[in-house]
């Protein structure tokens, strides 16, 4: 069984508060292997990673949604610490116009790094989804969003897995485990005791898990498509009242509409304006919207710093 762990390291919009740090999300994927990713890196992210018990030396890929300081200002310090901790592995930083900004960051201050910093430009125009990196087990996908500056959303998408249905296999007289299964997975069939057994006869497809992070954006169609059937949609929800909507961000209601249209399973609202200091107030406002939309409150969470989600 694989699982994804999501740790919210920062959940504020623009200005930090006593309880909310600048945007950053740590995602750990556990299969036979373990992979760690960071989405956005607002100021103070390295300290948030320490406090959360995660390990920044495991990060090989960082994904920046856009180059507003509340989403990237933590990079300088994080890179410096990685270097002091004697990192030698290359580090990839993805983002719209990443080359331009990483070049500036690399030249700031008197530091020389013992590892390669490799920028990866992410397309930020149009409707196309882009696969940024991929293994046998997962893909990381981006799609342009709308925030007044080049900005993208990201998805971590686990690939579907073919699993053996032990009951079906037993009906074909196959053993509980062993070599025939290796052949079956490699070739798609196996001859067992003189009989041909096809992989589809004794297997089922386990759907891959998907997590989508909007970054900063007004509600956009691209996101509805990216978040189709996602397990978790993490969405910009700067305001909880429609009257503050200034069309560069989303309100909780906007995020809920995207969530409903996408048919995702769970919604997490983040990037919350400092005008909301109390969680109680946020939940009161949310309850009214949820009622209006006829939704199950259990499907929606308001992100808090250090909140963990496991899927
Ligand atoms: Zn922001
Ligand atoms: Zn922004």
PDB file of C-alpha atoms and ligand atoms in Angstrom:
ATOM      1  CA  UNK A   1       0.000   0.000   0.000  1.00  0.00           C
ATOM      2  CA  UNK A   2       1.363   3.425  -0.939  1.00  0.00           C
ATOM      3  CA  UNK A   3       0.580   6.639   0.851  1.00  0.00           C
ATOM      4  CA  UNK A   4       0.965  10.374   0.498  1.00  0.00           C
ATOM      5  CA  UNK A   5       1.598  12.647   3.447  1.00  0.00           C
ATOM      6  CA  UNK A   6       0.954  16.364   3.087  1.00  0.00           C
ATOM      7  CA  UNK A   7       2.355  18.783   5.654  1.00  0.00           C
ATOM      8  CA  UNK A   8       1.215  22.402   5.552  1.00  0.00           C
ATOM      9  CA  UNK A   9       4.233  24.498   6.508  1.00  0.00           C
ATOM     10  CA  UNK A  10       2.685  27.889   5.806  1.00  0.00           C
ATOM     11  CA  UNK A  11      -0.910  28.940   5.245  1.00  0.00           C
ATOM     12  CA  UNK A  12      -1.072  32.751   5.287  1.00  0.00           C
ATOM     13  CA  UNK A  13      -1.675  35.169   2.422  1.00  0.00           C
ATOM     14  CA  UNK A  14       1.013  37.819   1.774  1.00  0.00           C
ATOM     15  CA  UNK A  15       1.770  38.799   5.396  1.00  0.00           C
ATOM     16  CA  UNK A  16       2.644  36.308   8.150  1.00  0.00           C
ATOM     17  CA  UNK A  17       0.692  36.211  11.399  1.00  0.00           C
ATOM     18  CA  UNK A  18       1.427  34.801  14.841  1.00  0.00           C
ATOM     19  CA  UNK A  19      -0.037  31.448  13.774  1.00  0.00           C
ATOM     20  CA  UNK A  20       0.435  31.359  10.031  1.00  0.00           C
ATOM     21  CA  UNK A  21       3.731  31.312   8.141  1.00  0.00           C
ATOM     22  CA  UNK A  22       4.239  32.059   4.442  1.00  0.00           C
ATOM     23  CA  UNK A  23       3.169  29.471   1.851  1.00  0.00           C
ATOM     24  CA  UNK A  24       4.901  26.100   1.662  1.00  0.00           C
ATOM     25  CA  UNK A  25       3.695  22.516   1.433  1.00  0.00           C
ATOM     26  CA  UNK A  26       5.853  19.442   2.014  1.00  0.00           C
ATOM     27  CA  UNK A  27       4.658  16.291   0.249  1.00  0.00           C
ATOM     28  CA  UNK A  28       6.061  12.876   1.091  1.00  0.00           C
ATOM     29  CA  UNK A  29       5.244   9.920  -1.117  1.00  0.00           C
ATOM     30  CA  UNK A  30       5.843   6.465   0.246  1.00  0.00           C
ATOM     31  CA  UNK A  31       5.840   3.434  -2.052  1.00  0.00           C
ATOM     32  CA  UNK A  32       8.651   0.879  -2.188  1.00  0.00           C
ATOM     33  CA  UNK A  33      10.706   4.062  -2.279  1.00  0.00           C
ATOM     34  CA  UNK A  34      10.331   7.374  -0.486  1.00  0.00           C
ATOM     35  CA  UNK A  35      10.189  10.726  -2.265  1.00  0.00           C
ATOM     36  CA  UNK A  36       9.893  14.249  -0.835  1.00  0.00           C
ATOM     37  CA  UNK A  37       8.775  17.394  -2.627  1.00  0.00           C
ATOM     38  CA  UNK A  38       8.323  21.012  -1.641  1.00  0.00           C
ATOM     39  CA  UNK A  39       5.642  23.207  -3.189  1.00  0.00           C
ATOM     40  CA  UNK A  40       6.394  26.915  -2.653  1.00  0.00           C
ATOM     41  CA  UNK A  41       9.001  28.129  -0.223  1.00  0.00           C
ATOM     42  CA  UNK A  42       7.868  31.278   1.583  1.00  0.00           C
ATOM     43  CA  UNK A  43      10.058  33.048   4.125  1.00  0.00           C
ATOM     44  CA  UNK A  44      10.945  30.876   7.111  1.00  0.00           C
ATOM     45  CA  UNK A  45      10.193  27.584   5.353  1.00  0.00           C
ATOM     46  CA  UNK A  46      13.446  25.903   6.432  1.00  0.00           C
ATOM     47  CA  UNK A  47      12.568  26.463  10.086  1.00  0.00           C
ATOM     48  CA  UNK A  48       9.034  25.192   9.500  1.00  0.00           C
ATOM     49  CA  UNK A  49      10.536  22.047   7.956  1.00  0.00           C
ATOM     50  CA  UNK A  50      12.720  21.542  11.079  1.00  0.00           C
ATOM     51  CA  UNK A  51       9.722  22.032  13.361  1.00  0.00           C
ATOM     52  CA  UNK A  52       7.548  19.662  11.349  1.00  0.00           C
ATOM     53  CA  UNK A  53      10.068  16.832  11.714  1.00  0.00           C
ATOM     54  CA  UNK A  54      10.556  16.549   7.936  1.00  0.00           C
ATOM     55  CA  UNK A  55      13.962  16.491   6.302  1.00  0.00           C
ATOM     56  CA  UNK A  56      14.936  19.148   3.761  1.00  0.00           C
ATOM     57  CA  UNK A  57      18.016  17.186   2.671  1.00  0.00           C
ATOM     58  CA  UNK A  58      15.635  14.689   1.059  1.00  0.00           C
ATOM     59  CA  UNK A  59      14.292  17.336  -1.298  1.00  0.00           C
ATOM     60  CA  UNK A  60      15.519  17.075  -4.878  1.00  0.00           C
ATOM     61  CA  UNK A  61      12.693  19.024  -6.503  1.00  0.00           C
ATOM     62  CA  UNK A  62      11.108  22.294  -5.398  1.00  0.00           C
ATOM     63  CA  UNK A  63       8.072  23.662  -7.224  1.00  0.00           C
ATOM     64  CA  UNK A  64       7.381  27.415  -7.052  1.00  0.00           C
ATOM     65  CA  UNK A  65       3.897  28.467  -8.169  1.00  0.00           C
ATOM     66  CA  UNK A  66       4.883  32.098  -8.894  1.00  0.00           C
ATOM     67  CA  UNK A  67       7.485  34.658  -7.932  1.00  0.00           C
ATOM     68  CA  UNK A  68       5.656  36.724  -5.341  1.00  0.00           C
ATOM     69  CA  UNK A  69       7.912  36.924  -2.284  1.00  0.00           C
ATOM     70  CA  UNK A  70       5.453  35.144   0.026  1.00  0.00           C
ATOM     71  CA  UNK A  71       5.952  32.038  -2.146  1.00  0.00           C
ATOM     72  CA  UNK A  72       9.711  32.026  -2.726  1.00  0.00           C
ATOM     73  CA  UNK A  73      11.564  34.249  -0.203  1.00  0.00           C
ATOM     74  CA  UNK A  74      12.547  31.203   1.854  1.00  0.00           C
ATOM     75  CA  UNK A  75      14.652  29.750  -0.972  1.00  0.00           C
ATOM     76  CA  UNK A  76      17.765  31.811  -0.244  1.00  0.00           C
ATOM     77  CA  UNK A  77      18.105  30.541   3.336  1.00  0.00           C
ATOM     78  CA  UNK A  78      17.100  26.982   2.530  1.00  0.00           C
ATOM     79  CA  UNK A  79      19.704  26.702  -0.230  1.00  0.00           C
ATOM     80  CA  UNK A  80      22.367  28.177   2.056  1.00  0.00           C
ATOM     81  CA  UNK A  81      21.607  25.621   4.771  1.00  0.00           C
ATOM     82  CA  UNK A  82      21.631  22.747   2.282  1.00  0.00           C
ATOM     83  CA  UNK A  83      25.100  23.881   1.264  1.00  0.00           C
ATOM     84  CA  UNK A  84      26.304  24.152   4.881  1.00  0.00           C
ATOM     85  CA  UNK A  85      24.967  20.636   5.441  1.00  0.00           C
ATOM     86  CA  UNK A  86      27.293  19.528   2.606  1.00  0.00           C
ATOM     87  CA  UNK A  87      24.719  18.729  -0.007  1.00  0.00           C
ATOM     88  CA  UNK A  88      26.294  17.517  -3.247  1.00  0.00           C
ATOM     89  CA  UNK A  89      23.234  16.230  -5.131  1.00  0.00           C
ATOM     90  CA  UNK A  90      21.785  18.638  -7.727  1.00  0.00           C
ATOM     91  CA  UNK A  91      18.590  20.467  -6.789  1.00  0.00           C
ATOM     92  CA  UNK A  92      15.889  21.226  -9.351  1.00  0.00           C
ATOM     93  CA  UNK A  93      13.745  24.314  -8.911  1.00  0.00           C
ATOM     94  CA  UNK A  94      10.641  24.468 -11.101  1.00  0.00           C
ATOM     95  CA  UNK A  95       8.566  27.576 -11.720  1.00  0.00           C
ATOM     96  CA  UNK A  96       7.368  29.963 -14.406  1.00  0.00           C
ATOM     97  CA  UNK A  97      10.497  31.849 -15.579  1.00  0.00           C
ATOM     98  CA  UNK A  98      12.576  29.864 -13.074  1.00  0.00           C
ATOM     99  CA  UNK A  99      15.849  30.482 -14.975  1.00  0.00           C
ATOM    100  CA  UNK A 100      15.470  34.244 -14.665  1.00  0.00           C
ATOM    101  CA  UNK A 101      14.871  34.218 -10.912  1.00  0.00           C
ATOM    102  CA  UNK A 102      17.269  31.419  -9.965  1.00  0.00           C
ATOM    103  CA  UNK A 103      20.061  33.286 -11.751  1.00  0.00           C
ATOM    104  CA  UNK A 104      19.438  36.336  -9.547  1.00  0.00           C
ATOM    105  CA  UNK A 105      19.165  34.206  -6.386  1.00  0.00           C
ATOM    106  CA  UNK A 106      22.398  32.360  -7.177  1.00  0.00           C
ATOM    107  CA  UNK A 107      24.327  35.604  -7.414  1.00  0.00           C
ATOM    108  CA  UNK A 108      23.038  37.102  -4.162  1.00  0.00           C
ATOM    109  CA  UNK A 109      25.500  37.202  -1.261  1.00  0.00           C
ATOM    110  CA  UNK A 110      28.977  35.706  -0.830  1.00  0.00           C
ATOM    111  CA  UNK A 111      28.129  32.072  -0.970  1.00  0.00           C
ATOM    112  CA  UNK A 112      29.399  29.243  -3.069  1.00  0.00           C
ATOM    113  CA  UNK A 113      27.393  26.104  -3.205  1.00  0.00           C
ATOM    114  CA  UNK A 114      28.724  22.583  -3.324  1.00  0.00           C
ATOM    115  CA  UNK A 115      25.790  21.452  -5.398  1.00  0.00           C
ATOM    116  CA  UNK A 116      24.213  22.335  -8.722  1.00  0.00           C
ATOM    117  CA  UNK A 117      21.061  24.428  -8.706  1.00  0.00           C
ATOM    118  CA  UNK A 118      19.104  23.623 -11.855  1.00  0.00           C
ATOM    119  CA  UNK A 119      16.173  25.867 -12.836  1.00  0.00           C
ATOM    120  CA  UNK A 120      13.325  24.358 -14.852  1.00  0.00           C
ATOM    121  CA  UNK A 121      11.030  26.788 -16.660  1.00  0.00           C
ATOM    122  CA  UNK A 122       7.369  25.836 -16.404  1.00  0.00           C
ATOM    123  CA  UNK A 123       4.962  26.966 -19.189  1.00  0.00           C
ATOM    124  CA  UNK A 124       2.533  29.567 -17.864  1.00  0.00           C
ATOM    125  CA  UNK A 125       0.449  30.462 -20.928  1.00  0.00           C
ATOM    126  CA  UNK A 126      -2.614  28.796 -22.346  1.00  0.00           C
ATOM    127  CA  UNK A 127      -4.526  25.691 -21.313  1.00  0.00           C
ATOM    128  CA  UNK A 128      -2.028  22.878 -21.722  1.00  0.00           C
ATOM    129  CA  UNK A 129      -1.039  20.567 -18.895  1.00  0.00           C
ATOM    130  CA  UNK A 130       2.699  19.802 -18.798  1.00  0.00           C
ATOM    131  CA  UNK A 131       4.330  16.713 -17.299  1.00  0.00           C
ATOM    132  CA  UNK A 132       7.366  18.155 -15.515  1.00  0.00           C
ATOM    133  CA  UNK A 133       8.882  15.030 -14.072  1.00  0.00           C
ATOM    134  CA  UNK A 134       7.892  11.410 -14.114  1.00  0.00           C
ATOM    135  CA  UNK A 135       8.932   7.976 -12.860  1.00  0.00           C
ATOM    136  CA  UNK A 136       7.248   4.549 -13.108  1.00  0.00           C
ATOM    137  CA  UNK A 137       5.293   5.509  -9.989  1.00  0.00           C
ATOM    138  CA  UNK A 138       4.192   9.128 -10.357  1.00  0.00           C
ATOM    139  CA  UNK A 139       4.020  12.300 -12.436  1.00  0.00           C
ATOM    140  CA  UNK A 140       4.199  15.936 -11.439  1.00  0.00           C
ATOM    141  CA  UNK A 141       2.030  18.046 -13.703  1.00  0.00           C
ATOM    142  CA  UNK A 142       1.607  21.808 -14.060  1.00  0.00           C
ATOM    143  CA  UNK A 143      -1.074  23.976 -15.581  1.00  0.00           C
ATOM    144  CA  UNK A 144      -1.220  27.771 -16.045  1.00  0.00           C
ATOM    145  CA  UNK A 145      -3.513  29.709 -13.676  1.00  0.00           C
ATOM    146  CA  UNK A 146      -4.537  33.373 -13.500  1.00  0.00           C
ATOM    147  CA  UNK A 147      -2.981  35.685 -10.903  1.00  0.00           C
ATOM    148  CA  UNK A 148      -1.867  38.813 -12.782  1.00  0.00           C
ATOM    149  CA  UNK A 149       1.739  37.506 -12.966  1.00  0.00           C
ATOM    150  CA  UNK A 150       3.028  34.252 -14.524  1.00  0.00           C
ATOM    151  CA  UNK A 151       1.615  31.572 -12.213  1.00  0.00           C
ATOM    152  CA  UNK A 152       0.921  27.851 -12.297  1.00  0.00           C
ATOM    153  CA  UNK A 153      -0.788  25.121 -10.302  1.00  0.00           C
ATOM    154  CA  UNK A 154       0.787  21.720  -9.675  1.00  0.00           C
ATOM    155  CA  UNK A 155      -0.469  18.179  -9.294  1.00  0.00           C
ATOM    156  CA  UNK A 156       1.251  15.187  -7.793  1.00  0.00           C
ATOM    157  CA  UNK A 157      -0.350  12.227  -9.562  1.00  0.00           C
ATOM    158  CA  UNK A 158       0.423   8.658  -8.637  1.00  0.00           C
ATOM    159  CA  UNK A 159       0.135   6.255 -11.583  1.00  0.00           C
ATOM    160  CA  UNK A 160      -2.508   3.531 -11.536  1.00  0.00           C
ATOM    161  CA  UNK A 161      -1.210   0.203 -10.245  1.00  0.00           C
ATOM    162  CA  UNK A 162      -2.094  -3.287 -11.389  1.00  0.00           C
ATOM    163  CA  UNK A 163      -2.734  -5.498  -8.377  1.00  0.00           C
ATOM    164  CA  UNK A 164      -3.214  -9.239  -8.203  1.00  0.00           C
ATOM    165  CA  UNK A 165      -6.618 -10.360  -6.973  1.00  0.00           C
ATOM    166  CA  UNK A 166      -5.642 -13.346  -4.831  1.00  0.00           C
ATOM    167  CA  UNK A 167      -9.175 -14.815  -4.879  1.00  0.00           C
ATOM    168  CA  UNK A 168      -9.355 -14.764  -8.669  1.00  0.00           C
ATOM    169  CA  UNK A 169      -5.822 -16.214  -8.873  1.00  0.00           C
ATOM    170  CA  UNK A 170      -6.824 -19.050  -6.554  1.00  0.00           C
ATOM    171  CA  UNK A 171      -9.744 -19.880  -8.859  1.00  0.00           C
ATOM    172  CA  UNK A 172      -7.208 -20.414 -11.642  1.00  0.00           C
ATOM    173  CA  UNK A 173      -5.332 -22.754  -9.324  1.00  0.00           C
ATOM    174  CA  UNK A 174      -2.372 -20.408  -8.944  1.00  0.00           C
ATOM    175  CA  UNK A 175      -0.162 -20.521  -5.836  1.00  0.00           C
ATOM    176  CA  UNK A 176      -0.338 -17.782  -3.174  1.00  0.00           C
ATOM    177  CA  UNK A 177       2.932 -16.250  -4.350  1.00  0.00           C
ATOM    178  CA  UNK A 178       6.016 -17.026  -6.362  1.00  0.00           C
ATOM    179  CA  UNK A 179       7.522 -16.951  -9.813  1.00  0.00           C
ATOM    180  CA  UNK A 180       4.334 -17.163 -11.950  1.00  0.00           C
ATOM    181  CA  UNK A 181       3.377 -13.670 -10.726  1.00  0.00           C
ATOM    182  CA  UNK A 182       6.675 -12.189 -11.837  1.00  0.00           C
ATOM    183  CA  UNK A 183       6.173 -13.634 -15.335  1.00  0.00           C
ATOM    184  CA  UNK A 184       2.548 -12.496 -15.329  1.00  0.00           C
ATOM    185  CA  UNK A 185       3.514  -8.881 -14.565  1.00  0.00           C
ATOM    186  CA  UNK A 186       6.405  -8.868 -17.027  1.00  0.00           C
ATOM    187  CA  UNK A 187       4.708 -10.558 -19.986  1.00  0.00           C
ATOM    188  CA  UNK A 188       1.024  -9.937 -19.317  1.00  0.00           C
ATOM    189  CA  UNK A 189       0.369 -13.708 -19.259  1.00  0.00           C
ATOM    190  CA  UNK A 190       1.781 -16.906 -17.827  1.00  0.00           C
ATOM    191  CA  UNK A 191       1.498 -20.587 -18.734  1.00  0.00           C
ATOM    192  CA  UNK A 192       0.779 -22.316 -15.443  1.00  0.00           C
ATOM    193  CA  UNK A 193       0.289 -26.074 -15.306  1.00  0.00           C
ATOM    194  CA  UNK A 194      -0.313 -26.086 -19.060  1.00  0.00           C
ATOM    195  CA  UNK A 195      -2.927 -23.352 -18.975  1.00  0.00           C
ATOM    196  CA  UNK A 196      -2.560 -19.774 -20.213  1.00  0.00           C
ATOM    197  CA  UNK A 197      -3.589 -17.192 -17.624  1.00  0.00           C
ATOM    198  CA  UNK A 198      -3.823 -13.540 -18.661  1.00  0.00           C
ATOM    199  CA  UNK A 199      -2.921 -10.710 -16.277  1.00  0.00           C
ATOM    200  CA  UNK A 200      -6.391  -9.164 -16.637  1.00  0.00           C
ATOM    201  CA  UNK A 201      -7.980 -12.483 -15.575  1.00  0.00           C
ATOM    202  CA  UNK A 202      -6.450 -12.311 -12.110  1.00  0.00           C
ATOM    203  CA  UNK A 203      -5.853  -8.590 -11.471  1.00  0.00           C
ATOM    204  CA  UNK A 204      -7.548  -5.269 -10.854  1.00  0.00           C
ATOM    205  CA  UNK A 205      -6.515  -1.640 -11.299  1.00  0.00           C
ATOM    206  CA  UNK A 206      -5.811   0.374  -8.164  1.00  0.00           C
ATOM    207  CA  UNK A 207      -6.411   4.015  -9.080  1.00  0.00           C
ATOM    208  CA  UNK A 208      -3.450   6.326  -8.404  1.00  0.00           C
ATOM    209  CA  UNK A 209      -3.861   9.059  -5.802  1.00  0.00           C
ATOM    210  CA  UNK A 210      -3.796  12.700  -6.832  1.00  0.00           C
ATOM    211  CA  UNK A 211      -3.075  15.925  -4.943  1.00  0.00           C
ATOM    212  CA  UNK A 212      -3.552  19.318  -6.601  1.00  0.00           C
ATOM    213  CA  UNK A 213      -2.229  22.661  -5.330  1.00  0.00           C
ATOM    214  CA  UNK A 214      -3.613  25.818  -6.936  1.00  0.00           C
ATOM    215  CA  UNK A 215      -1.014  28.369  -5.794  1.00  0.00           C
ATOM    216  CA  UNK A 216      -2.451  31.915  -5.978  1.00  0.00           C
ATOM    217  CA  UNK A 217      -5.204  32.293  -8.542  1.00  0.00           C
ATOM    218  CA  UNK A 218      -8.668  33.464  -9.289  1.00  0.00           C
ATOM    219  CA  UNK A 219     -10.942  30.511 -10.106  1.00  0.00           C
ATOM    220  CA  UNK A 220      -9.946  29.036 -13.479  1.00  0.00           C
ATOM    221  CA  UNK A 221     -11.129  26.247 -15.780  1.00  0.00           C
ATOM    222  CA  UNK A 222      -7.621  24.782 -16.041  1.00  0.00           C
ATOM    223  CA  UNK A 223      -7.756  23.917 -12.371  1.00  0.00           C
ATOM    224  CA  UNK A 224     -11.127  22.217 -12.654  1.00  0.00           C
ATOM    225  CA  UNK A 225      -9.605  19.930 -15.259  1.00  0.00           C
ATOM    226  CA  UNK A 226      -6.382  19.318 -13.343  1.00  0.00           C
ATOM    227  CA  UNK A 227      -8.339  18.523 -10.176  1.00  0.00           C
ATOM    228  CA  UNK A 228     -10.755  16.065 -11.862  1.00  0.00           C
ATOM    229  CA  UNK A 229     -11.360  13.263  -9.360  1.00  0.00           C
ATOM    230  CA  UNK A 230      -8.382  14.382  -7.240  1.00  0.00           C
ATOM    231  CA  UNK A 231      -8.136  12.968  -3.723  1.00  0.00           C
ATOM    232  CA  UNK A 232      -7.184  16.373  -2.347  1.00  0.00           C
ATOM    233  CA  UNK A 233      -7.517  19.839  -3.843  1.00  0.00           C
ATOM    234  CA  UNK A 234      -5.556  22.509  -1.963  1.00  0.00           C
ATOM    235  CA  UNK A 235      -6.939  25.844  -3.117  1.00  0.00           C
ATOM    236  CA  UNK A 236      -6.259  29.555  -2.655  1.00  0.00           C
ATOM    237  CA  UNK A 237      -8.936  30.898  -0.316  1.00  0.00           C
ATOM    238  CA  UNK A 238      -7.587  34.319   0.574  1.00  0.00           C
ATOM    239  CA  UNK A 239     -11.006  35.652   1.570  1.00  0.00           C
ATOM    240  CA  UNK A 240     -14.030  34.048   3.156  1.00  0.00           C
ATOM    241  CA  UNK A 241     -16.388  36.853   2.168  1.00  0.00           C
ATOM    242  CA  UNK A 242     -17.308  37.468  -1.446  1.00  0.00           C
ATOM    243  CA  UNK A 243     -17.107  41.281  -1.109  1.00  0.00           C
ATOM    244  CA  UNK A 244     -13.281  41.196  -0.789  1.00  0.00           C
ATOM    245  CA  UNK A 245     -12.908  39.344  -4.023  1.00  0.00           C
ATOM    246  CA  UNK A 246     -10.434  41.335  -6.159  1.00  0.00           C
ATOM    247  CA  UNK A 247     -10.079  38.780  -8.954  1.00  0.00           C
ATOM    248  CA  UNK A 248      -6.435  37.938  -8.393  1.00  0.00           C
ATOM    249  CA  UNK A 249      -7.246  35.441  -5.688  1.00  0.00           C
ATOM    250  CA  UNK A 250     -10.097  33.130  -4.841  1.00  0.00           C
ATOM    251  CA  UNK A 251     -12.629  33.264  -2.066  1.00  0.00           C
ATOM    252  CA  UNK A 252     -13.705  30.191  -0.123  1.00  0.00           C
ATOM    253  CA  UNK A 253     -16.854  30.112  -2.265  1.00  0.00           C
ATOM    254  CA  UNK A 254     -14.803  30.212  -5.491  1.00  0.00           C
ATOM    255  CA  UNK A 255     -12.633  27.353  -4.228  1.00  0.00           C
ATOM    256  CA  UNK A 256     -15.731  25.340  -3.321  1.00  0.00           C
ATOM    257  CA  UNK A 257     -17.175  25.863  -6.820  1.00  0.00           C
ATOM    258  CA  UNK A 258     -13.938  24.593  -8.418  1.00  0.00           C
ATOM    259  CA  UNK A 259     -13.973  21.639  -6.005  1.00  0.00           C
ATOM    260  CA  UNK A 260     -17.571  20.709  -6.870  1.00  0.00           C
ATOM    261  CA  UNK A 261     -17.038  21.032 -10.626  1.00  0.00           C
ATOM    262  CA  UNK A 262     -13.844  18.947 -10.455  1.00  0.00           C
ATOM    263  CA  UNK A 263     -15.523  16.203  -8.431  1.00  0.00           C
ATOM    264  CA  UNK A 264     -12.536  16.051  -6.080  1.00  0.00           C
ATOM    265  CA  UNK A 265     -12.859  14.139  -2.799  1.00  0.00           C
ATOM    266  CA  UNK A 266     -11.458  16.613  -0.296  1.00  0.00           C
ATOM    267  CA  UNK A 267     -10.852  20.370  -0.300  1.00  0.00           C
ATOM    268  CA  UNK A 268      -8.296  22.215   1.806  1.00  0.00           C
ATOM    269  CA  UNK A 269      -8.558  25.997   1.890  1.00  0.00           C
ATOM    270  CA  UNK A 270      -5.252  27.819   2.320  1.00  0.00           C
ATOM    271  CA  UNK A 271      -3.464  31.168   1.728  1.00  0.00           C
ATOM    272  CA  UNK A 272      -5.745  32.852   4.225  1.00  0.00           C
ATOM    273  CA  UNK A 273      -5.793  36.617   4.688  1.00  0.00           C
ATOM    274  CA  UNK A 274      -4.557  37.969   8.023  1.00  0.00           C
ATOM    275  CA  UNK A 275      -7.876  39.776   8.429  1.00  0.00           C
ATOM    276  CA  UNK A 276      -9.136  36.434   9.798  1.00  0.00           C
ATOM    277  CA  UNK A 277      -7.365  35.903  13.095  1.00  0.00           C
ATOM    278  CA  UNK A 278      -9.706  33.395  14.621  1.00  0.00           C
ATOM    279  CA  UNK A 279     -10.295  29.888  13.387  1.00  0.00           C
ATOM    280  CA  UNK A 280     -13.757  29.955  14.934  1.00  0.00           C
ATOM    281  CA  UNK A 281     -14.708  32.948  12.782  1.00  0.00           C
ATOM    282  CA  UNK A 282     -13.414  31.170   9.663  1.00  0.00           C
ATOM    283  CA  UNK A 283     -15.474  28.066  10.390  1.00  0.00           C
ATOM    284  CA  UNK A 284     -18.605  30.175  11.020  1.00  0.00           C
ATOM    285  CA  UNK A 285     -18.176  31.872   7.634  1.00  0.00           C
ATOM    286  CA  UNK A 286     -17.427  28.552   5.968  1.00  0.00           C
ATOM    287  CA  UNK A 287     -20.514  26.879   7.444  1.00  0.00           C
ATOM    288  CA  UNK A 288     -22.783  29.449   5.768  1.00  0.00           C
ATOM    289  CA  UNK A 289     -21.190  28.856   2.345  1.00  0.00           C
ATOM    290  CA  UNK A 290     -21.216  25.078   2.739  1.00  0.00           C
ATOM    291  CA  UNK A 291     -24.908  25.175   3.646  1.00  0.00           C
ATOM    292  CA  UNK A 292     -25.685  27.302   0.596  1.00  0.00           C
ATOM    293  CA  UNK A 293     -23.847  24.826  -1.637  1.00  0.00           C
ATOM    294  CA  UNK A 294     -25.474  21.827   0.018  1.00  0.00           C
ATOM    295  CA  UNK A 295     -22.118  20.231   0.740  1.00  0.00           C
ATOM    296  CA  UNK A 296     -20.872  17.877   3.430  1.00  0.00           C
ATOM    297  CA  UNK A 297     -18.725  19.912   5.852  1.00  0.00           C
ATOM    298  CA  UNK A 298     -16.507  16.845   6.374  1.00  0.00           C
ATOM    299  CA  UNK A 299     -15.160  17.257   2.839  1.00  0.00           C
ATOM    300  CA  UNK A 300     -13.620  20.658   3.600  1.00  0.00           C
ATOM    301  CA  UNK A 301     -10.745  21.666   5.840  1.00  0.00           C
ATOM    302  CA  UNK A 302      -9.218  25.031   6.599  1.00  0.00           C
ATOM    303  CA  UNK A 303      -5.436  24.635   6.525  1.00  0.00           C
ATOM    304  CA  UNK A 304      -3.417  25.351   9.660  1.00  0.00           C
ATOM    305  CA  UNK A 305       0.367  25.481   9.918  1.00  0.00           C
ATOM    306  CA  UNK A 306       1.730  21.976  10.623  1.00  0.00           C
ATOM    307  CA  UNK A 307      -1.549  20.305   9.678  1.00  0.00           C
ATOM    308  CA  UNK A 308      -0.896  16.763   8.404  1.00  0.00           C
ATOM    309  CA  UNK A 309      -3.023  14.926   5.872  1.00  0.00           C
ATOM    310  CA  UNK A 310      -2.468  11.308   4.955  1.00  0.00           C
ATOM    311  CA  UNK A 311      -3.996   9.616   1.933  1.00  0.00           C
TER     312      UNK A 311
HETATM  313 ZN1  LIG B   1       0.542  34.631  -2.094  1.00  0.00          ZN
HETATM  314 ZN1  LIG B   2       0.746  35.872  -5.332  1.00  0.00          ZN
END
